[in-house]
Coordinates of C-alpha atoms and ligand atoms in Angstrom, one line a residue:
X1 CA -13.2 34.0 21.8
X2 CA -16.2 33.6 19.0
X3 CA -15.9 30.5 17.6
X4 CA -15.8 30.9 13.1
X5 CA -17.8 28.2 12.1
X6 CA -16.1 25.7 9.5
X7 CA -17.5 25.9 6.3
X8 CA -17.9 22.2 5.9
X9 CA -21.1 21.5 3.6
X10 CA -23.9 18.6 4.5
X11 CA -23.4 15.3 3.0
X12 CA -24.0 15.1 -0.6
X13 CA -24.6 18.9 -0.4
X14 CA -25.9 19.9 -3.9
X15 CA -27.5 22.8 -5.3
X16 CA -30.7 22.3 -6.2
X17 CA -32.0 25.3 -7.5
X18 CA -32.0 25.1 -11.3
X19 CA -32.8 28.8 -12.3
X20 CA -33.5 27.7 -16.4
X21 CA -35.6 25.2 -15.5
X22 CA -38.1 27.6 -13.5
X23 CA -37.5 30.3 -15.5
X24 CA -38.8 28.1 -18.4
X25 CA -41.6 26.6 -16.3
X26 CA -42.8 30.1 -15.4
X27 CA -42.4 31.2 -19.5
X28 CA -43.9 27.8 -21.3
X29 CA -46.6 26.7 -18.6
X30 CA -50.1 27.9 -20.6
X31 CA -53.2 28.8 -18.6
X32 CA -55.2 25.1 -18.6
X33 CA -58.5 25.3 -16.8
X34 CA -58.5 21.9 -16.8
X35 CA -55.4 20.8 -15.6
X36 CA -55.4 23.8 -12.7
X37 CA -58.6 21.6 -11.7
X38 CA -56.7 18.2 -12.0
X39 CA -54.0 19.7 -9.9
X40 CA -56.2 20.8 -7.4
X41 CA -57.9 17.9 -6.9
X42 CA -54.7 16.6 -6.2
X43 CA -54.1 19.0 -3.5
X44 CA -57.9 18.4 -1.3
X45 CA -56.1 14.8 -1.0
X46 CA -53.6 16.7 0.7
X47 CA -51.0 15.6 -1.5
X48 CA -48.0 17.6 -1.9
X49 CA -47.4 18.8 -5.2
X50 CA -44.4 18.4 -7.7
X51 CA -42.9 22.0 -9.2
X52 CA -44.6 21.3 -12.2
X53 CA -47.7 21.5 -10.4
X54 CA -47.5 24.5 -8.9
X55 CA -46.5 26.2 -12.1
X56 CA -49.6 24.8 -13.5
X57 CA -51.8 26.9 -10.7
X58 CA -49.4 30.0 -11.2
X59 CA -50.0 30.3 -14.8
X60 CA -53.6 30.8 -14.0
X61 CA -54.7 34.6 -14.5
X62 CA -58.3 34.0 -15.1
X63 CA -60.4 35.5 -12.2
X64 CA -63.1 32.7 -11.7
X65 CA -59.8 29.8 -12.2
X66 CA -58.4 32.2 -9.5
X67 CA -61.0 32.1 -7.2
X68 CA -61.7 28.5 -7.2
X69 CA -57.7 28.5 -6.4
X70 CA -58.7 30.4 -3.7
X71 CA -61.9 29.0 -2.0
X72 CA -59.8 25.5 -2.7
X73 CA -56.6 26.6 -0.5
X74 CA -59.6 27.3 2.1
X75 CA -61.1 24.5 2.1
X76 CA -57.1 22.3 2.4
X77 CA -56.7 24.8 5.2
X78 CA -60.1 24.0 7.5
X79 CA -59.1 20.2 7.0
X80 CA -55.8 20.0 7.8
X81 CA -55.7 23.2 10.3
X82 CA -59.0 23.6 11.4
X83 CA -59.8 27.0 12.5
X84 CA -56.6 27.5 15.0
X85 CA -54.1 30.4 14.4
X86 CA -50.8 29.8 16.3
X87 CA -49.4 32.9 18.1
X88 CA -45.6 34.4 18.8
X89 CA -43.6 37.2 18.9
X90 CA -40.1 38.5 17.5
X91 CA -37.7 39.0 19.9
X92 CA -34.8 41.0 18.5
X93 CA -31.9 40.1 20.2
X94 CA -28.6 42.5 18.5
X95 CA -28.1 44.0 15.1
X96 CA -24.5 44.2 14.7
X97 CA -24.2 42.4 11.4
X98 CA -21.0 41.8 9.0
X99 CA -23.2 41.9 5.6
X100 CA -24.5 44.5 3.4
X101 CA -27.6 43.1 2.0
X102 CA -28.7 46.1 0.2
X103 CA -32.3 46.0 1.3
X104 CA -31.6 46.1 5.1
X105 CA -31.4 48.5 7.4
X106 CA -29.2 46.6 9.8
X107 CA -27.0 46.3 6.7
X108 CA -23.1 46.8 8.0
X109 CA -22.5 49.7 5.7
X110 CA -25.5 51.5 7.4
X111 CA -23.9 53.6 9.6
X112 CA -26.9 55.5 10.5
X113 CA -28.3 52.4 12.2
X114 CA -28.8 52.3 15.8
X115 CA -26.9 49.3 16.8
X116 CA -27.1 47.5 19.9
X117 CA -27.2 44.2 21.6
X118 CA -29.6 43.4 24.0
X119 CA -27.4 42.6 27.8
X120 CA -28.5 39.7 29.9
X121 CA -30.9 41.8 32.3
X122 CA -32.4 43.5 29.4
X123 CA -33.7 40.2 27.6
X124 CA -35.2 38.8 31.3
X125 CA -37.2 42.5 30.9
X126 CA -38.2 42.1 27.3
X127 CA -39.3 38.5 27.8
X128 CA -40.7 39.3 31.5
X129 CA -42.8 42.4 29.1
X130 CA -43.9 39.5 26.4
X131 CA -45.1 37.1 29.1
X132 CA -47.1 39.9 30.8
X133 CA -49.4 40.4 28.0
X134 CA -50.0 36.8 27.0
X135 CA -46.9 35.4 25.1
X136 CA -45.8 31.9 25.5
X137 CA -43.8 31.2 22.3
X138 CA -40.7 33.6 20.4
X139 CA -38.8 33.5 18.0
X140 CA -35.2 35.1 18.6
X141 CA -33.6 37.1 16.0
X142 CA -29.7 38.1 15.1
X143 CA -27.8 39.8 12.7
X144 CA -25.1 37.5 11.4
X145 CA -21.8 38.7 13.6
X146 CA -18.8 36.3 15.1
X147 CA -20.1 37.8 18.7
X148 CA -23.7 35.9 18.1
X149 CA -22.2 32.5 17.7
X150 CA -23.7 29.2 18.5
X151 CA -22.7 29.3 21.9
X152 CA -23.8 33.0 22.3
X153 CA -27.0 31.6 21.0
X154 CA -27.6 28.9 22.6
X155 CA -26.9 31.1 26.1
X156 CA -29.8 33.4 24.9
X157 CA -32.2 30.4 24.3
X158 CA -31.3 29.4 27.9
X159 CA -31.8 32.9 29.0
X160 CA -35.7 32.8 27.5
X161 CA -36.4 29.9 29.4
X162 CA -35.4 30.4 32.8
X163 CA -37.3 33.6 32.9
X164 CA -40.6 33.3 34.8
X165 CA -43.1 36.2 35.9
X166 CA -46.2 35.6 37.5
X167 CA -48.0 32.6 35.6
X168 CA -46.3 33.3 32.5
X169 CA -43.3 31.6 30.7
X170 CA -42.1 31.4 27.3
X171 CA -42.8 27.8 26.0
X172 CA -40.9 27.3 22.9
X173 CA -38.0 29.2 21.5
X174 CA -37.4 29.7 17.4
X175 CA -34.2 31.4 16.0
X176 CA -34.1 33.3 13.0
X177 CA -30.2 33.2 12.3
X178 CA -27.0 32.9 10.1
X179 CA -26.2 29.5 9.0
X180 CA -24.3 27.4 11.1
X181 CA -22.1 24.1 11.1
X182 CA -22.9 21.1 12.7
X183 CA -20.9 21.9 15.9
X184 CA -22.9 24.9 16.2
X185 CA -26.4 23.4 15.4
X186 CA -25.9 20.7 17.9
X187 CA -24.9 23.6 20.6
X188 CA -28.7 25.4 20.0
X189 CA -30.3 22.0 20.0
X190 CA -29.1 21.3 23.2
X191 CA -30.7 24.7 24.6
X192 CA -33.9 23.1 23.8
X193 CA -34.9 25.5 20.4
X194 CA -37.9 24.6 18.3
X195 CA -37.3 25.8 14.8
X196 CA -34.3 27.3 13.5
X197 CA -35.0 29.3 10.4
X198 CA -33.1 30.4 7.6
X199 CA -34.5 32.8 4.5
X200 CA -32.9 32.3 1.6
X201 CA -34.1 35.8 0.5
X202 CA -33.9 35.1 -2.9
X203 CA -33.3 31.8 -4.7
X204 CA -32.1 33.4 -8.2
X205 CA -28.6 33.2 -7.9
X206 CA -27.9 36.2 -10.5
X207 CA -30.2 38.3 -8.3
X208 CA -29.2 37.0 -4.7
X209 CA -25.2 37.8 -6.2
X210 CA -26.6 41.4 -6.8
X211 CA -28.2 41.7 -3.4
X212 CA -25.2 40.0 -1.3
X213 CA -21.9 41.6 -2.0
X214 CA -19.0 39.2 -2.5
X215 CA -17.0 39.0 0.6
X216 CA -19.5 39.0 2.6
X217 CA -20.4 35.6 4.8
X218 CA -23.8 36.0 3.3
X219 CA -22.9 35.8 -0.2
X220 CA -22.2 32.4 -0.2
X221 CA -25.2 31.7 -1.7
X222 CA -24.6 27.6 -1.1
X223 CA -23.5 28.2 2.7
X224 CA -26.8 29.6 2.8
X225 CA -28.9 26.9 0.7
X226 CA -27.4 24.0 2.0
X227 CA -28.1 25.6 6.1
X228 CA -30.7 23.5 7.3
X229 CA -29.6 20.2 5.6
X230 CA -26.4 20.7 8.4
X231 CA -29.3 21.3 10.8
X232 CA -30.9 17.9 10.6
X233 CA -27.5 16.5 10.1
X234 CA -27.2 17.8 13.2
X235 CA -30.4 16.7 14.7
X236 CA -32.2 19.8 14.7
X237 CA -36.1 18.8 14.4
X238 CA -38.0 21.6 12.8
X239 CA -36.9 23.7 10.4
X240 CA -38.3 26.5 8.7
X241 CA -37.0 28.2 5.2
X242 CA -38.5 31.3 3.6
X243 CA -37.8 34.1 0.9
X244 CA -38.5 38.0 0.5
X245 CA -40.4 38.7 -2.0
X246 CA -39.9 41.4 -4.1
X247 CA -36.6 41.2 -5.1
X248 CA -37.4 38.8 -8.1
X249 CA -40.2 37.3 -9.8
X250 CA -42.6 36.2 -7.2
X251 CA -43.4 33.4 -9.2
X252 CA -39.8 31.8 -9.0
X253 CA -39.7 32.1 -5.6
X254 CA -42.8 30.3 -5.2
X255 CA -41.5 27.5 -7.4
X256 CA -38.0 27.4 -5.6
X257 CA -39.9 27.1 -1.9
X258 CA -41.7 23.9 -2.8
X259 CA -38.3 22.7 -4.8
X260 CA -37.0 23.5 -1.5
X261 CA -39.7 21.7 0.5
X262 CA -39.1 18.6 -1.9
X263 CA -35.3 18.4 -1.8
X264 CA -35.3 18.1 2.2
X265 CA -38.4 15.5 2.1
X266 CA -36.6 13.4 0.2
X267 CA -33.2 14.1 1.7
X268 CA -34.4 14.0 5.3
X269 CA -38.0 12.1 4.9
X270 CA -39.5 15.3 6.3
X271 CA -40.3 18.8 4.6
X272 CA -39.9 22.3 6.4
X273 CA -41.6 22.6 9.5
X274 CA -42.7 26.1 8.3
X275 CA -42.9 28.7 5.2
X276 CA -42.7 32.5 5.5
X277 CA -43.3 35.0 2.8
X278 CA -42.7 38.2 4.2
X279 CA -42.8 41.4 1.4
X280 CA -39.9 43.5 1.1
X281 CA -40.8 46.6 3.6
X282 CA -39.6 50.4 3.8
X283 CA -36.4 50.2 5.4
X284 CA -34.0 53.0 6.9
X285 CA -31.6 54.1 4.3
X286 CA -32.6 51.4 1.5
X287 CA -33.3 52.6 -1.7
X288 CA -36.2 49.8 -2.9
X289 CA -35.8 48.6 -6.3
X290 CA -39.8 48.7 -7.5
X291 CA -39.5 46.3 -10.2
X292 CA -40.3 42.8 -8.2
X293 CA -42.2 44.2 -6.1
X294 CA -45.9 42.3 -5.0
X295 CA -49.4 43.3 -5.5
X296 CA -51.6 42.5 -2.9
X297 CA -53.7 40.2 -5.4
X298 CA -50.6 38.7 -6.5
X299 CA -49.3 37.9 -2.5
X300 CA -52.6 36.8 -2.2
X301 CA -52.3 34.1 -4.9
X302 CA -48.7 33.4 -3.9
X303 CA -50.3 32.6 -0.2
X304 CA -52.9 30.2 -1.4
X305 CA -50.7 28.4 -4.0
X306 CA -47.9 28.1 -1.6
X307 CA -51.1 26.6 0.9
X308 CA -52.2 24.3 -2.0
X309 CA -48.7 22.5 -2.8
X310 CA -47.5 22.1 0.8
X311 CA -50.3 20.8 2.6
X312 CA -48.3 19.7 6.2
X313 CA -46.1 23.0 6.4
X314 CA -47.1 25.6 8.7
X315 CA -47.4 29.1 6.9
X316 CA -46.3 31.9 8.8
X317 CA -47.8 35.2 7.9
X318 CA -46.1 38.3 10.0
X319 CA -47.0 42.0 11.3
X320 CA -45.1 42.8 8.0
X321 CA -48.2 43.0 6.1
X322 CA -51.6 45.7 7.5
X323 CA -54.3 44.4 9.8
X324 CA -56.8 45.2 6.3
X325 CA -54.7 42.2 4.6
X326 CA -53.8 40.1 7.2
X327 CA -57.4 39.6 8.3
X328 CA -58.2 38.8 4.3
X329 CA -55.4 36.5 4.2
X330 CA -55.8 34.7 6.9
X331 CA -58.5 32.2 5.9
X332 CA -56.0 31.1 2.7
X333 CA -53.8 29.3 4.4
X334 CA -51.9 30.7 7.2
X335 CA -51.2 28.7 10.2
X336 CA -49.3 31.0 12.6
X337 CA -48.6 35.0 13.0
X338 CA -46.7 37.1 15.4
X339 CA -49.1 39.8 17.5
X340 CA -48.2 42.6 19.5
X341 CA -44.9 42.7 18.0
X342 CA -42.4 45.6 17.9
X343 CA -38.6 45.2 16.3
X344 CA -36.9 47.6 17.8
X345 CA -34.4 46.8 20.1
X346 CA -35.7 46.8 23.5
X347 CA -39.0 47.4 21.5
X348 CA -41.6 45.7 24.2
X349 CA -40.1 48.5 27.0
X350 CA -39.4 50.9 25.3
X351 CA -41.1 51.7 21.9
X352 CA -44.2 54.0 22.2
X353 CA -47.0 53.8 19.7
X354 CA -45.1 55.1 16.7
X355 CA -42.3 53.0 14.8
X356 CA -38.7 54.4 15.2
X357 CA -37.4 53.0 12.0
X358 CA -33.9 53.9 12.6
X359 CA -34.0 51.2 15.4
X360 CA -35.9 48.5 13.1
X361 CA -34.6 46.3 10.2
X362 CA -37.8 47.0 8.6
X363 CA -41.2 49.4 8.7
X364 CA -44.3 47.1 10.5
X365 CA -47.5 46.8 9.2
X366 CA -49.5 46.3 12.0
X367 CA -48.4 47.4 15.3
X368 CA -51.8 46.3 17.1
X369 CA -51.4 44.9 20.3
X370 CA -51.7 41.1 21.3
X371 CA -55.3 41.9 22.6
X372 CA -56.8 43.4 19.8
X373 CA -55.4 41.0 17.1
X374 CA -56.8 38.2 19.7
X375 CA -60.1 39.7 19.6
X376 CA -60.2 40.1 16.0
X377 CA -59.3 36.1 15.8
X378 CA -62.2 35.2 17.9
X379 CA -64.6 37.5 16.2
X380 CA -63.5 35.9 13.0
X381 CA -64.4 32.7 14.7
X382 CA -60.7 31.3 14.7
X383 CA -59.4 29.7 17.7
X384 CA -56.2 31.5 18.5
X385 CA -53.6 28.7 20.1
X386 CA -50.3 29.5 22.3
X387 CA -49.7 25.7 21.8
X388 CA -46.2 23.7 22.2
X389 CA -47.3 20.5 22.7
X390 CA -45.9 18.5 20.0
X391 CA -42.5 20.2 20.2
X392 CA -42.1 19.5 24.2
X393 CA -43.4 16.2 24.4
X394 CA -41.6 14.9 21.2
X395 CA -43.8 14.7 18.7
X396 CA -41.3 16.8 16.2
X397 CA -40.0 16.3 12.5
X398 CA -40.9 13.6 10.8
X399 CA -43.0 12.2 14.3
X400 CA -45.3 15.6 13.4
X401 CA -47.0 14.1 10.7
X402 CA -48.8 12.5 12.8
X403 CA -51.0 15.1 12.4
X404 CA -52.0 13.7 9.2
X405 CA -53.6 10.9 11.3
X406 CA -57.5 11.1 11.3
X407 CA -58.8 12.4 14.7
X408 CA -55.2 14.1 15.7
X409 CA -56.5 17.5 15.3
X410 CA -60.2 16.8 17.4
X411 CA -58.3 15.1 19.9
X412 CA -54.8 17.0 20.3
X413 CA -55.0 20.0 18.6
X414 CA -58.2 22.1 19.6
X415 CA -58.2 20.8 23.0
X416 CA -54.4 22.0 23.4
X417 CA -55.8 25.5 21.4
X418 CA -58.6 25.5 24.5
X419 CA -56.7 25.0 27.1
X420 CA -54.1 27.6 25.9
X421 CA -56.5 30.1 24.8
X422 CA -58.1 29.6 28.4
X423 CA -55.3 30.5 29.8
X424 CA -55.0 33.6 28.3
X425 CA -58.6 34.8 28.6
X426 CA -58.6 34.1 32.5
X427 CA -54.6 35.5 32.9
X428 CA -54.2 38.9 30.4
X429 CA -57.5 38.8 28.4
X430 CA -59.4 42.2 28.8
X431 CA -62.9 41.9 29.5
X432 CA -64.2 42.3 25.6
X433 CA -62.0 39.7 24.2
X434 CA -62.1 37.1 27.3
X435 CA -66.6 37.6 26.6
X436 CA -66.3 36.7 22.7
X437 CA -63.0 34.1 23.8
X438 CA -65.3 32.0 26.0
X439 CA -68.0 32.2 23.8
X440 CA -65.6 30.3 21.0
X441 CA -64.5 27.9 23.6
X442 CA -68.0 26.8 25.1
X443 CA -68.9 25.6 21.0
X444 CA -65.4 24.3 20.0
X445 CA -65.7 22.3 23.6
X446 CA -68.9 21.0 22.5
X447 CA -67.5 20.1 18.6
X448 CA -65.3 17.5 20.2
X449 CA -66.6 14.0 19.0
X450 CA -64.7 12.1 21.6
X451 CA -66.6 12.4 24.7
X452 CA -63.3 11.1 26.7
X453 CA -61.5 13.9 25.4
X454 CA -64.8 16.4 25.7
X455 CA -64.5 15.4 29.2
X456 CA -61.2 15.9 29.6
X457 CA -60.8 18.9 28.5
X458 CA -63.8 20.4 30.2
X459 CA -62.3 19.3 33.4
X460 CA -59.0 21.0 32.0
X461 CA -60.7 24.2 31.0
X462 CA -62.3 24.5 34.7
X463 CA -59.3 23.9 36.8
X464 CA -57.5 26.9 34.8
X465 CA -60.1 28.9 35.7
X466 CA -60.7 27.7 39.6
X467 CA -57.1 26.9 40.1
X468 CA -53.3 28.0 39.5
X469 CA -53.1 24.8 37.4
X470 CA -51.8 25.5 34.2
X471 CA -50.3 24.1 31.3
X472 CA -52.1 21.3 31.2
X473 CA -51.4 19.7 27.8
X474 CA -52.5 16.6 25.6
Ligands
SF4_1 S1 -30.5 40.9 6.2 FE1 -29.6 40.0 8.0 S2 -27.6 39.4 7.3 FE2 -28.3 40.9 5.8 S3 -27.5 42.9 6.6 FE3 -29.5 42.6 7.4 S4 -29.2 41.7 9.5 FE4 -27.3 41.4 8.2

């Protein structure tokens, strides 16, 4: 029997969205050249900023105030990132789903949606197909439905780790999934997830009201907002929120992120482990309302303010969006995308090189394979990372900002992103991209100042290509 979660709230739940406030901070903030420069200044200290802050840098139109916005979120981006991309896949697990949000095609009132749930022998082939080509990290995605419960879940989680092929093996499991309680939360922790993320879709209650019916378990707008403050009640380490924009003002939803971002720092003494903007997409039988929706100079801006006010949270930028803007974007901020991904059910055995959009919740911008978007990484001199090492050997939630300590990237970091990247060139790589990957490796190996580490990880680098050794972390 599926288990209804209780709808018990977090301690001292509280909602902490104030729609007049941002509303008015988004209608009085004046363009100030000089206070966008204050702000930012603030920001290359990798300081996070307060809301006001960030309305200060969104009520800047002015093309050259725009582009020093720009070349700053670059700059914040090489010094706390460095030049390493993070790499995963989706992994959708079933779309039966009791909501109607009226932008999705997995929507319950759909009924030309092809639904399906993915058995136990089919996820062991779509994860055996993901390790094949390179993967070593998912994220697992559900429609919200009493039959995906916690423990349903947390089976599924299980499910992705125990299936091994060859030298590959998924690494680190995320969930994209309903809200739980804390009964269920602790159940996934236990199966060893990384993040668990929750969108809030929209954070403007009048329009999230419009877009989730009454009735419906995801119309509780609170049940929602107050999800991952139950999660690290629960003891769930990383946590990762997000909103689709296009369904209101872009600029609100920025502001509500980093009120977002705020609220569980101070709650929880450590923000969102990640951020994810994706753009409302064609979807099967959705009608699109066009008013909201983002340019790709505005998404651009959204991308590098959102980069500028939360310096320590990963940005996750997905196949949403077309290789053209992905590659520009890149460079503004983002931490981590997904590659090779398809979202149909069964996608990674099934789908051929067309989109079947009656299986997908959404239309994909770039359908590229893992190899090609690799290649492009390296040619755009990034070092593209598979890496898990803080999340396995503990270094998670509030122990992650470590990272803020001088040296962690040099010495943890890129020669994790080596060895990983290593692993792929000498395992899946195709001869083009493993010839520009080693190329990459040979002068990040030599940027190491610490000539232990340098060492190290040399000796590391070698035995993956001489030897079955693998996964050799820092
Ligand atoms: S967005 Fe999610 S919860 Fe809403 S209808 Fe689609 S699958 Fe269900």
């Amino acid at each position: 029997m599926c288990a209804m979660p209780t709808m018990t709230l977090s301690k001292g739940a509280v909602d902490f969205i104030n729609d007049e406030k941002l509303t008015s901070l988004i209608e009085n903030t004046r363009e100030d050249a000089s206070r966008v420069r204050e702000v930012l200044a603030k920001s290359m200290e990798k300081k996070a900023l307060q809301v006001e802050e960030t309305a200060v840098l969104l009520a800047a139109e002015n093309p050259e105030l725009v582009e020093e916005i720009f070349e700053c979120a670059r700059e914040l981006k090489r010094k706390v990132y460095g030049n390493r991309i993070v790499l995963f896949a989706p992994l959708y697990i079933g779309n039966d789903c009791v909501n109607d949000c009226k932008y999705c095609a997995f929507r319950h009132s759909n009924k030309d949606a092809v639904r399906r749930t993915l058995t136990d022998a089919e996820i062991v082939q779509q994860v055996e197909a993901l390790e094949n080509v390179g993967h070593k990290r998912l994220i697992l995605v559900y429609g919200e439905h009493p039959k995906y419960d916690a423990e349903y879940i947390a089976h599924t989680v299980r499910k992705v780790y125990e299936t091994k092929v060859g030298r590959g093996e998924i690494r680190r499991v995320n969930i994209n999934a309903a809200p739980m309680d804390h009964a269920g939360y602790r159940l996934v922790k236990e199966a060893g997830i990384g993040t668990y993320q929750i969108f809030q879709e929209t954070y403007h209650h009048a329009t999230y009201a419009n877009y989730h019916p009454k009735g419906t378990r995801k119309g509780d707008f609170m049940w929602r907002l107050d999800g991952l403050s139950r999660a690290f009640e629960a003891e769930c380490d990383d946590m990762g929120i997000g909103a689709l924009f296009g369904l209101h003002d872009w600029r609100f939803e920025v502001l509500s992120l980093v009120t977002h971002s705020l609220h569980l720092q101070q709650r929880y003494n450590v923000g969102p482990h990640t951020i994810s903007f994706p753009r409302l997409q064609p979807a099967h039988m959705v009608n699109l309302d066009q008013k909201w929706l983002v340019s790709d100079y505005n998404f651009k801006r959204l991308v590098a303010i959102l980069r500028l006010s939360v310096p320590y949270t990963g940005m996750i930028l997905t196949a949403r969006e077309s290789p053209k803007l992905r590659r520009e974007i890149m460079s503004f901020g983002v931490s981590q995308i997904d590659a090779g991904s398809r979202i149909e059910i069964g996608g990674y055995t099934e789908a051929g090189d067309t989109q079947c959009m009656e299986r997908e919740q959404f239309a994909l911008g770039d359908i590229r394979s893992l190899d090609e978007v690799m290649r492009e990484l390296l040619q755009d001199n990034y070092i593209p990372s598979f890496c898990t090492a803080c999340y396995r050997l503990g270094r998670t939630g509030e122990h992650f900002m470590e990272f803020a300590i001088p040296g962690f990237i040099q010495n943890f970091c890129t020669p994790n992103a080596l060895t990983t990247l290593e692993e792929y060139l000498v395992d899946y790589a195709s001869p083009e991209t493993r010839t520009v990957g080693e190329k990459i490796i040979a002068r990040e190996l030599a940027g190491i100042k610490d000539e232990k580490i340098k060492a190290e990880a040399a000796d590391r680098l070698r035995r993956i290509k001489e030897t079955d050794d693998r996964d050799l972390i820092f």
